[in-house]
Coordinates of C-alpha atoms in Angstrom, one line a residue:
M1 CA 0.0 0.0 -0.1
T2 CA 2.8 2.5 0.9
T3 CA 6.5 2.6 0.5
A4 CA 8.4 3.1 3.7
V5 CA 11.3 5.7 3.8
D6 CA 14.6 4.8 5.3
H7 CA 15.1 8.1 7.2
V8 CA 13.3 10.4 9.5
P9 CA 10.8 12.4 7.4
A10 CA 11.6 16.1 7.0
V11 CA 8.8 17.0 4.4
V12 CA 5.2 16.1 5.6
L13 CA 2.3 17.0 3.4
G14 CA -1.2 16.9 5.4
L15 CA -4.3 16.3 3.4
C16 CA -8.0 16.6 3.9
S17 CA -9.1 14.9 0.5
Y18 CA -12.1 13.1 -1.0
T19 CA -14.6 14.4 1.6
H20 CA -15.9 17.9 2.0
D21 CA -13.5 21.0 2.5
S22 CA -10.6 19.5 0.8
A23 CA -7.3 21.2 2.1
A24 CA -3.6 20.7 2.4
A25 CA -0.8 21.8 4.7
L26 CA 3.0 21.3 4.4
L27 CA 5.6 21.0 7.1
V28 CA 9.3 21.0 6.3
D29 CA 11.4 20.0 9.5
G30 CA 8.4 21.0 11.7
E31 CA 8.1 24.3 10.1
L32 CA 4.8 25.3 8.5
V33 CA 5.2 26.4 4.9
G34 CA 1.5 27.0 4.6
F35 CA -2.0 25.8 4.6
V36 CA -4.9 26.5 2.3
E37 CA -8.3 25.1 1.4
E38 CA -8.8 24.0 -2.1
E39 CA -12.0 26.0 -2.6
R40 CA -10.1 29.2 -2.1
L41 CA -8.2 28.3 -5.4
S42 CA -10.6 26.0 -7.4
Q43 CA -13.7 28.3 -6.9
K44 CA -15.7 25.1 -5.8
K45 CA -17.1 25.6 -2.4
H46 CA -16.8 22.7 0.0
T47 CA -15.0 20.8 -2.8
H48 CA -14.2 17.1 -2.0
E49 CA -11.7 16.7 -4.9
Y50 CA -8.0 16.0 -4.2
P51 CA -6.5 19.4 -3.4
H52 CA -4.3 19.7 -6.4
H53 CA -4.3 23.5 -6.6
A54 CA -3.4 23.6 -2.8
V55 CA -0.7 21.0 -3.1
E56 CA 0.9 22.6 -6.2
W57 CA 1.2 26.0 -4.5
L58 CA 2.6 24.5 -1.2
L59 CA 5.3 22.7 -3.0
G60 CA 6.2 25.6 -5.1
E61 CA 6.4 27.9 -2.1
A62 CA 8.8 25.5 -0.5
G63 CA 10.8 24.8 -3.8
L64 CA 9.9 21.2 -3.8
T65 CA 8.4 18.7 -6.1
S66 CA 6.1 15.6 -5.2
A67 CA 9.2 13.4 -5.2
D68 CA 10.6 15.4 -2.2
V69 CA 7.8 14.5 -0.1
D70 CA 8.7 11.9 2.7
A71 CA 5.4 11.3 4.3
V72 CA 1.7 11.9 3.6
A73 CA -0.6 12.4 6.5
Y74 CA -4.2 11.6 5.7
N75 CA -7.0 12.8 8.0
F76 CA -8.9 9.4 8.4
Q77 CA -7.9 5.8 9.4
P78 CA -9.9 3.3 7.3
V79 CA -9.6 0.4 9.6
R80 CA -11.5 2.3 12.4
Y81 CA -14.8 2.3 10.4
L82 CA -14.8 -1.5 10.5
A83 CA -15.2 -1.5 14.2
E84 CA -18.8 -0.2 13.6
T85 CA -20.1 -3.2 11.6
P86 CA -20.6 -5.6 14.6
A87 CA -21.7 -2.6 16.8
A88 CA -24.3 -1.6 14.2
L89 CA -25.8 -5.3 14.1
R90 CA -26.9 -4.8 17.7
L91 CA -29.3 -2.2 16.5
A92 CA -31.4 -5.1 15.3
L93 CA -32.3 -5.8 18.9
S94 CA -34.6 -2.9 19.0
G95 CA -37.8 -2.3 17.0
T96 CA -37.0 1.3 16.7
T97 CA -33.6 0.9 15.0
R98 CA -34.0 -2.6 13.4
G99 CA -34.6 -1.4 10.0
R100 CA -31.1 0.4 10.0
A101 CA -28.8 -2.2 11.5
L102 CA -27.9 -4.1 8.3
P103 CA -27.5 -1.0 6.1
R104 CA -25.5 0.9 8.7
A105 CA -23.1 -2.1 9.0
A106 CA -22.9 -2.3 5.3
G107 CA -22.3 1.4 5.0
F108 CA -19.5 1.7 7.5
A109 CA -17.7 -1.4 5.8
K110 CA -18.2 0.2 2.5
V111 CA -16.6 3.6 3.8
A112 CA -13.8 1.6 5.2
L113 CA -12.8 0.0 2.0
R114 CA -13.4 3.3 0.0
T115 CA -11.2 5.2 2.5
R116 CA -8.5 2.3 2.2
R117 CA -8.6 2.9 -1.6
R118 CA -8.1 6.7 -1.1
V119 CA -5.0 5.9 0.9
Q120 CA -3.7 3.6 -1.7
S121 CA -4.2 6.3 -4.4
L122 CA -2.3 8.7 -2.3
G123 CA 0.6 6.2 -2.2
R124 CA 0.7 6.0 -6.0
Q125 CA 0.8 9.9 -6.3
F126 CA 3.6 10.0 -3.9
P127 CA 5.5 6.7 -4.3
G128 CA 8.6 7.9 -2.4
A129 CA 6.5 8.8 0.7
Q130 CA 5.1 7.0 3.7
V131 CA 1.4 7.4 3.8
S132 CA 0.0 7.6 7.3
P133 CA -3.7 7.6 8.0
V134 CA -4.3 9.7 11.2
L135 CA -7.3 9.2 13.6
H136 CA -9.7 12.0 12.6
H137 CA -10.3 13.3 16.1
R138 CA -6.5 13.3 16.8
A139 CA -6.1 15.5 13.9
H140 CA -8.9 17.9 15.1
Q141 CA -7.1 17.9 18.5
L142 CA -3.7 18.7 17.3
T143 CA -5.0 21.3 15.0
A144 CA -6.7 23.2 17.9
F145 CA -4.1 22.7 20.4
A146 CA -1.1 23.4 18.3
A147 CA -2.6 26.6 17.1
S148 CA -3.2 27.8 20.5
G149 CA 0.5 27.8 21.4
W150 CA -0.2 26.8 24.9
D151 CA 1.9 24.3 26.8
E152 CA -1.1 22.5 28.4
S153 CA -4.9 22.6 28.0
A154 CA -8.1 20.4 27.9
V155 CA -9.1 19.8 24.4
L156 CA -12.7 19.3 23.4
V157 CA -13.6 18.1 19.8
V158 CA -17.3 17.9 18.7
D159 CA -18.2 17.2 15.2
S160 CA -20.6 15.0 13.1
L161 CA -18.5 11.9 12.5
G162 CA -14.8 11.0 12.5
E163 CA -14.6 7.3 11.8
R164 CA -16.8 6.2 14.7
Q165 CA -16.0 9.0 17.2
T166 CA -18.3 12.2 17.4
T167 CA -16.9 13.7 20.5
T168 CA -13.6 13.5 22.3
I169 CA -12.1 15.1 25.3
A170 CA -8.3 15.1 25.4
H171 CA -5.5 16.6 27.4
G172 CA -3.0 18.5 25.5
H173 CA 0.8 19.0 26.3
H174 CA 3.9 20.7 25.0
A175 CA 3.7 23.6 22.7
D176 CA 7.0 22.7 20.7
R177 CA 6.0 19.0 20.1
P178 CA 2.3 19.1 20.6
A179 CA 0.6 15.8 21.9
T180 CA -2.8 14.9 23.1
R181 CA -4.1 12.1 25.1
T182 CA -7.8 11.1 24.6
L183 CA -9.4 10.8 28.1
E184 CA -13.1 10.1 26.8
A185 CA -14.9 9.4 23.6
I186 CA -18.4 9.3 22.5
H187 CA -19.3 7.2 19.5
D188 CA -22.0 7.5 16.8
P189 CA -25.0 7.4 16.6
A190 CA -24.6 10.0 19.6
S191 CA -23.6 13.0 17.5
L192 CA -24.4 16.7 18.0
G193 CA -23.1 17.6 14.6
Y194 CA -25.6 15.0 13.0
V195 CA -28.5 16.6 14.8
Y196 CA -27.7 20.0 13.8
G197 CA -27.1 19.1 10.2
A198 CA -30.3 17.0 10.3
V199 CA -32.5 20.0 11.5
T200 CA -30.6 22.5 9.0
E201 CA -31.7 20.1 6.2
H202 CA -35.2 19.9 7.7
L203 CA -35.5 23.6 7.6
G204 CA -34.5 23.9 4.0
W205 CA -30.9 24.8 4.0
R206 CA -27.9 22.6 2.9
R207 CA -26.4 20.3 5.4
G208 CA -22.7 20.8 5.9
D209 CA -22.8 24.4 4.6
E210 CA -25.6 26.5 6.1
E211 CA -25.8 25.5 9.7
G212 CA -24.7 29.2 10.4
T213 CA -27.9 30.3 8.8
V214 CA -29.9 28.2 11.4
M215 CA -27.8 29.6 14.2
A216 CA -28.8 33.1 13.0
L217 CA -32.5 32.2 12.6
A218 CA -32.5 30.8 16.1
A219 CA -32.2 34.2 17.5
L220 CA -35.7 35.2 16.1
G221 CA -37.6 32.2 17.6
D222 CA -38.8 31.0 21.1
P223 CA -37.1 27.8 22.1
A224 CA -39.9 27.1 24.6
R225 CA -42.1 25.5 21.9
F226 CA -39.9 22.5 21.2
R227 CA -37.7 22.7 24.3
H228 CA -39.1 19.5 25.8
L229 CA -38.7 17.6 22.5
F230 CA -35.0 18.4 22.3
A231 CA -34.4 17.4 26.0
R232 CA -35.9 13.9 25.0
A233 CA -34.2 13.7 21.7
V234 CA -30.6 14.8 22.9
R235 CA -30.3 13.5 26.4
T236 CA -27.4 14.5 28.6
T237 CA -25.7 11.7 30.5
A238 CA -23.1 11.5 33.3
T239 CA -20.3 11.3 30.7
G240 CA -21.8 13.1 27.7
F241 CA -25.0 12.8 25.8
A242 CA -27.1 10.3 23.9
L243 CA -29.7 10.6 21.0
D244 CA -33.2 9.2 21.1
P245 CA -33.5 7.0 17.8
A246 CA -37.2 7.7 17.7
Y247 CA -36.5 11.3 16.7
F248 CA -32.9 10.9 14.9
P249 CA -32.6 7.5 13.5
P250 CA -29.0 6.0 13.5
R251 CA -26.9 7.3 10.6
V252 CA -26.5 5.2 7.5
L253 CA -23.6 6.2 5.4
T254 CA -25.3 5.8 2.0
S255 CA -28.0 8.1 0.5
G256 CA -31.8 7.7 0.9
Y257 CA -32.0 7.3 4.7
P258 CA -33.7 10.5 6.2
R259 CA -31.9 11.9 9.4
T260 CA -35.1 12.8 11.1
S261 CA -37.9 10.5 11.9
R262 CA -41.6 10.6 11.1
R263 CA -42.2 11.3 14.8
F264 CA -39.9 14.3 14.6
V265 CA -42.0 15.6 11.7
V266 CA -45.2 15.1 13.4
E267 CA -44.2 16.8 16.6
T268 CA -42.4 19.7 14.8
C269 CA -43.3 20.5 11.2
P270 CA -43.2 19.1 7.6
P271 CA -39.7 19.6 6.0
R272 CA -39.4 23.0 4.5
R273 CA -38.6 23.5 0.8
P274 CA -35.8 26.2 0.3
D275 CA -38.3 28.4 -1.7
E276 CA -41.0 28.3 0.9
P277 CA -41.3 31.3 3.2
L278 CA -40.2 31.1 6.7
Q279 CA -42.6 30.8 9.4
E280 CA -42.7 31.1 13.0
V281 CA -42.6 27.3 13.5
H282 CA -39.2 27.4 11.6
Q283 CA -37.8 30.0 13.8
D284 CA -38.9 28.2 17.1
L285 CA -37.5 24.8 15.9
A286 CA -34.1 26.6 15.2
A287 CA -34.2 28.3 18.7
A288 CA -34.8 25.0 20.5
L289 CA -32.0 23.3 18.4
Q290 CA -29.6 26.0 19.2
E291 CA -30.6 26.3 23.0
R292 CA -30.0 22.5 23.3
T293 CA -26.7 22.6 21.4
E294 CA -25.5 25.3 23.9
Q295 CA -26.7 23.3 26.8
V296 CA -25.0 20.2 25.7
M297 CA -21.6 22.2 24.9
L298 CA -21.7 23.6 28.3
H299 CA -22.1 20.2 29.7
L300 CA -19.2 18.8 27.7
A301 CA -17.0 21.7 28.6
R302 CA -17.7 21.1 32.3
R303 CA -16.8 17.3 31.7
A304 CA -13.5 18.5 30.1
R305 CA -12.6 20.6 33.0
L306 CA -13.3 17.9 35.5
L307 CA -11.3 15.3 33.5
T308 CA -8.3 17.3 32.7
G309 CA -8.1 19.8 35.6
S310 CA -7.1 22.4 33.2
G311 CA -7.8 26.1 33.3
R312 CA -7.7 26.4 29.6
L313 CA -9.7 24.8 26.7
C314 CA -9.2 24.4 23.1
L315 CA -12.1 23.4 20.9
G316 CA -12.2 21.8 17.5
G317 CA -14.7 20.1 15.2
G318 CA -17.4 21.4 13.1
V319 CA -19.6 22.3 16.0
A320 CA -16.9 24.4 17.3
T321 CA -18.0 26.9 14.5
N322 CA -21.1 27.4 16.4
C323 CA -19.9 30.7 17.7
V324 CA -22.9 31.3 20.2
S325 CA -22.0 28.0 22.0
I326 CA -18.4 29.1 22.5
G327 CA -19.5 32.3 23.7
R328 CA -21.8 30.6 26.3
I329 CA -18.8 28.6 27.5
I330 CA -16.6 31.6 28.0
E331 CA -19.5 33.4 29.8
A332 CA -20.0 30.4 32.2
G333 CA -16.6 30.9 33.5
I334 CA -15.7 27.3 33.3
F335 CA -12.2 28.0 32.0
D336 CA -9.9 31.0 32.6
E337 CA -9.4 31.1 28.7
V338 CA -11.0 29.4 25.7
F339 CA -9.4 29.0 22.2
V340 CA -10.8 28.0 18.8
P341 CA -8.3 27.7 16.0
P342 CA -9.0 29.6 12.7
A343 CA -9.8 26.4 11.0
P344 CA -11.7 24.1 13.4
G345 CA -13.7 22.2 10.9
D346 CA -12.4 19.2 8.7
A347 CA -10.2 21.3 6.4
G348 CA -8.1 22.1 9.5
T349 CA -7.5 18.5 10.0
A350 CA -4.9 18.7 7.1
L351 CA -2.7 20.6 9.3
G352 CA -3.5 18.4 12.6
A353 CA -2.6 15.3 10.5
A354 CA 0.6 16.7 9.5
V355 CA 1.4 17.6 13.0
A356 CA 0.6 14.1 14.0
V357 CA 3.0 12.5 11.6
H358 CA 5.8 14.9 12.4
T359 CA 5.8 14.3 16.2
D360 CA 5.3 10.6 15.6
S361 CA 8.2 10.3 13.2
G362 CA 11.0 11.0 15.6
N363 CA 12.0 14.2 13.9
G364 CA 13.6 16.2 16.7
R365 CA 12.7 19.6 15.2
P366 CA 10.1 21.6 17.2
L367 CA 6.9 22.7 15.5
C368 CA 7.2 26.2 14.1
G369 CA 4.7 28.6 12.4
V370 CA 1.5 27.0 13.6
A371 CA 0.8 28.8 16.9
R372 CA -1.5 31.9 16.7
A373 CA -1.1 31.9 12.9
C374 CA -4.2 32.4 10.5
Y375 CA -2.7 34.0 7.3
L376 CA -1.4 31.0 5.8
G377 CA -2.4 30.7 2.1
P378 CA -1.2 32.2 -1.0
S379 CA -0.4 35.8 -1.6
Y380 CA -0.4 38.0 -4.7
P381 CA 1.8 41.0 -3.8
E382 CA 2.2 42.4 -7.3
P383 CA -0.7 41.0 -9.4
N384 CA -0.6 42.0 -13.0
L385 CA -4.3 42.9 -13.5
D386 CA -5.7 42.6 -16.8
L387 CA -9.3 43.8 -16.5
T388 CA -10.3 42.8 -20.1
P389 CA -12.8 40.1 -18.8
W390 CA -14.4 42.9 -16.6
P391 CA -15.0 45.8 -19.0
G392 CA -17.0 47.7 -16.4
L393 CA -14.1 47.9 -14.0
Q394 CA -11.4 50.5 -13.9
Q395 CA -8.3 50.8 -11.6
K396 CA -5.7 53.3 -10.4
S397 CA -2.8 52.8 -8.1
L398 CA -2.9 54.6 -4.7
D399 CA 0.1 56.8 -4.0
I400 CA -1.3 58.1 -0.7
E401 CA -1.4 56.4 2.8
V402 CA -3.6 53.5 1.9
A403 CA -4.9 52.8 5.4
E404 CA -6.1 56.4 5.7
F405 CA -7.6 56.4 2.2
L406 CA -9.7 53.2 2.9
A407 CA -10.9 54.6 6.3
D408 CA -12.0 57.6 4.8
Q409 CA -13.9 55.9 2.0
L410 CA -15.6 53.6 4.6
A411 CA -16.4 56.7 6.9
H412 CA -18.2 58.2 3.9
G413 CA -20.4 55.0 3.5
M414 CA -18.7 53.0 0.8
I415 CA -18.9 49.2 1.0
V416 CA -15.3 47.9 0.1
G417 CA -13.8 44.6 -0.7
L418 CA -10.3 44.0 0.5
F419 CA -7.8 41.8 -0.9
Q420 CA -4.2 41.9 0.7
G421 CA -1.6 39.5 1.9
R422 CA -1.9 35.8 2.4
V423 CA -5.2 34.0 2.3
E424 CA -7.0 33.2 5.8
A425 CA -7.2 29.7 7.0
G426 CA -10.8 28.8 8.0
P427 CA -14.3 29.8 7.3
R428 CA -14.0 33.4 8.4
A429 CA -12.5 36.4 6.6
L430 CA -10.1 37.9 9.0
G431 CA -9.1 41.1 7.1
N432 CA -7.2 39.8 4.2
R433 CA -10.2 38.6 2.0
S434 CA -13.0 40.8 3.6
I435 CA -15.9 43.1 2.7
L436 CA -15.8 46.1 5.0
A437 CA -18.4 48.7 5.8
S438 CA -19.2 51.2 8.5
P439 CA -21.5 50.1 11.2
L440 CA -22.7 53.8 11.4
E441 CA -24.3 53.9 7.9
P442 CA -27.9 53.7 8.2
G443 CA -29.4 50.5 6.4
V444 CA -26.0 49.0 6.1
V445 CA -27.1 45.4 7.0
E446 CA -30.1 45.6 4.6
R447 CA -27.8 46.8 1.9
L448 CA -25.1 44.1 2.6
N449 CA -27.6 41.3 2.7
A450 CA -29.7 42.2 -0.2
G451 CA -27.3 43.8 -2.6
V452 CA -23.7 42.6 -1.8
K453 CA -24.0 39.1 -0.3
F454 CA -27.4 38.1 -1.6
R455 CA -28.4 36.2 1.5
E456 CA -31.4 36.1 4.1
P457 CA -32.3 39.4 5.6
F458 CA -31.8 38.0 9.1
R459 CA -28.2 37.2 8.8
P460 CA -26.0 39.3 11.0
F461 CA -22.7 40.7 10.3
A462 CA -19.6 40.5 12.4
P463 CA -17.5 43.4 13.9
M464 CA -13.9 43.7 14.0
V465 CA -12.6 46.0 16.7
L466 CA -9.3 47.3 18.2
A467 CA -8.2 44.8 20.8
D468 CA -7.3 47.4 23.2
R469 CA -10.9 49.2 23.0
A470 CA -12.9 46.0 22.7
R471 CA -14.3 46.3 26.1
E472 CA -16.0 49.5 25.6
F473 CA -18.3 47.8 23.3
F474 CA -18.1 44.0 24.0
T475 CA -18.3 41.9 27.2
L476 CA -16.5 38.7 26.2
G477 CA -13.5 39.6 28.3
Q478 CA -10.8 37.8 26.2
D479 CA -9.4 38.2 22.7
A480 CA -11.1 36.8 19.8
P481 CA -8.8 36.9 16.9
Y482 CA -10.5 34.5 14.6
M483 CA -14.2 35.6 14.8
S484 CA -15.2 32.4 16.4
M485 CA -16.9 33.7 19.6
A486 CA -20.2 35.4 20.2
S487 CA -20.0 38.2 22.7
G488 CA -22.5 40.0 24.8
V489 CA -22.5 43.7 24.0
T490 CA -22.4 46.9 26.2
D491 CA -24.9 49.8 26.5
K492 CA -22.4 51.9 24.2
A493 CA -22.6 49.2 21.5
R494 CA -26.4 49.2 21.5
E495 CA -26.4 53.0 21.3
H496 CA -23.6 53.6 18.7
I497 CA -23.3 50.4 16.7
P498 CA -26.5 48.5 16.7
A499 CA -25.9 47.4 13.1
V500 CA -23.5 44.7 14.4
V501 CA -25.7 43.7 17.3
H502 CA -27.7 40.5 16.5
A503 CA -31.4 39.7 17.6
N504 CA -30.1 37.7 20.5
G505 CA -28.0 40.5 21.8
T506 CA -24.7 39.1 20.7
S507 CA -22.0 40.0 18.2
R508 CA -19.5 37.6 16.7
L509 CA -16.5 39.8 17.1
Q510 CA -12.8 39.8 15.8
T511 CA -10.4 41.6 17.9
I512 CA -7.4 43.2 16.0
N513 CA -3.9 43.9 17.5
P514 CA -1.0 45.6 15.6
T515 CA 1.0 42.4 15.5
Q516 CA -1.7 40.2 14.1
N517 CA -2.8 42.4 11.3
P518 CA -0.9 45.7 11.1
F519 CA -2.8 47.1 8.1
M520 CA -6.2 46.4 9.6
H521 CA -5.2 47.8 12.8
D522 CA -4.1 51.0 11.0
V523 CA -7.4 51.2 9.2
L524 CA -9.4 50.8 12.4
R525 CA -7.3 53.5 14.1
A526 CA -8.0 55.8 11.1
F527 CA -11.6 55.0 11.1
A528 CA -11.8 55.7 14.8
R529 CA -10.1 59.2 14.5
R530 CA -12.8 60.0 11.9
T531 CA -15.9 58.7 13.6
G532 CA -14.9 58.1 17.3
V533 CA -15.7 54.4 16.8
P534 CA -13.0 51.7 16.5
V535 CA -15.3 49.2 15.0
L536 CA -15.9 48.2 11.2
I537 CA -18.3 45.6 9.9
N538 CA -16.2 42.6 8.4
T539 CA -17.7 39.9 6.4
S540 CA -16.1 37.6 3.9
L541 CA -15.2 38.6 0.3
N542 CA -17.7 36.4 -1.5
V543 CA -21.4 36.2 -2.2
K544 CA -23.8 33.4 -0.9
G545 CA -22.9 30.0 -2.3
K546 CA -19.5 31.0 -3.4
P547 CA -16.1 30.4 -1.5
I548 CA -14.1 33.2 0.0
C549 CA -12.1 34.8 -2.9
G550 CA -8.6 33.4 -2.8
T551 CA -7.3 34.8 -6.1
P552 CA -7.3 38.2 -7.6
D553 CA -9.6 36.9 -10.5
M554 CA -12.2 35.6 -7.9
A555 CA -12.2 39.1 -6.2
L556 CA -12.6 40.9 -9.5
D557 CA -15.5 38.6 -10.2
C558 CA -17.0 39.4 -6.8
L559 CA -16.8 43.1 -7.4
A560 CA -18.3 42.9 -11.0
H561 CA -21.3 40.7 -9.9
S562 CA -22.2 42.2 -6.5
G563 CA -23.2 45.5 -5.0
L564 CA -19.7 46.3 -3.9
D565 CA -18.7 49.8 -4.4
A566 CA -15.0 49.1 -4.8
L567 CA -12.2 46.7 -4.4
L568 CA -8.8 47.4 -2.7
L569 CA -6.6 44.8 -4.1
E570 CA -2.9 45.0 -3.1
G571 CA -2.9 48.9 -3.4
R572 CA -5.0 49.0 -6.5
W573 CA -8.3 50.9 -6.1
I574 CA -10.7 49.1 -8.5
T575 CA -14.2 50.7 -9.1
K576 CA -17.1 50.0 -11.6

């Protein structure tokens, strides 16, 4: 299947491939060359294809070829799926789950075989490399812990499914050679990510893509209507939680098996088609789902504190993108500090898998370039812009102080796309591939949703704020560099910048300091001098259904086909 190398691997390529959110990361003697999601380069959102654009860029950035790769780290272990086959057959003992026992067993066996073939395929692409499958949750754990830069912490991973695991609590140690030890694991069919995806689909949005829309909708509903249903359907236990199969039947890894039961439909509402109008029942269902998610996440966080004794918590997995839940954990004061990496979802496991193989290999070099890093993808410092494909666009070079110029345009009400430096890791734009706007502009949220992003009118927009002035407007009490935490707001925020306060009284903020992003820090300071407010609206440089713009051409397309007023692209001011 693989060819062993006869020396300690120096070049480790980490891959998330053949499932959603393909990505790649490259370590050379423990130093991170880069990490990028394939969608940022291929323009295919959540692509499952082999990340050939990402790999080509990484190898080129390091001055290497595929023949120089010593080890390939893959983010799943095929053999682990097989253990579910006998476990699934036990479902035949219950009348509620009997119909899913055989198809579930067959599905997990099929995925095990398919994953093994994928590993073999990678071996053929890199014949001189050792291909190492890494346990999925271990990859998540190492992504979160290594990115924190801490020497010790609890690590909580909550997702839909990794082989058989859906939730793990681990203890992380050593910043220079990160290691995690799993203390407790919850296995499928108990899956919080599965439930959230199932209800997202039931409400008419795309599972695995639009859970954030459901989280936003939840703020408009009353959870009391379905509170008792979710308490029965997602029951907490002494060591975690369990699902009632009468509401959420056990997962079958083949299509054609609904994720919600007939009883769930009868006790809530019929499935909503995407083109159907939203009703109060949909809002209430979203609210109850979100409330129960927060309760279970708090329960798991307390369990992590008890098992590890640590005062710090790192979170990973798809459910860690639920920023309201993260905010609730912080507010509860369970830990002194909470950290979510910039790429907590599956894409980030490319990095975690590479870290695992590097630390396991015996290479004595410490890990470098991962801690507190988020701008990890390609940059285009001097793009040769040919605007011929976009005849309506015109450009000029800015010979003035760019940060001051941009702040002035924003203060005068312009909505501007920003393309600078290296592509961000993860699902949030963090000031390098962003759309910026003044939160003081009347009707700015409506204009952004309807004319720029083309998305639902209830979707909120996140603020970026100078870190040293965040407490004037937000109550979180800690830095939030990756826009992964929802915070309460102060009276000053409600009075001066209500545009960034969602219906539930929170904001998903990003704090900016001069080390993290010097240019955006300068823009915020310049904007504050003009307006008195050190806050800007920051949303991703894309429109609904498209990935964040990773290349200049993608950014120019976004400008040409949206309501953006202008695009600042590496010092070029481009307008329509």
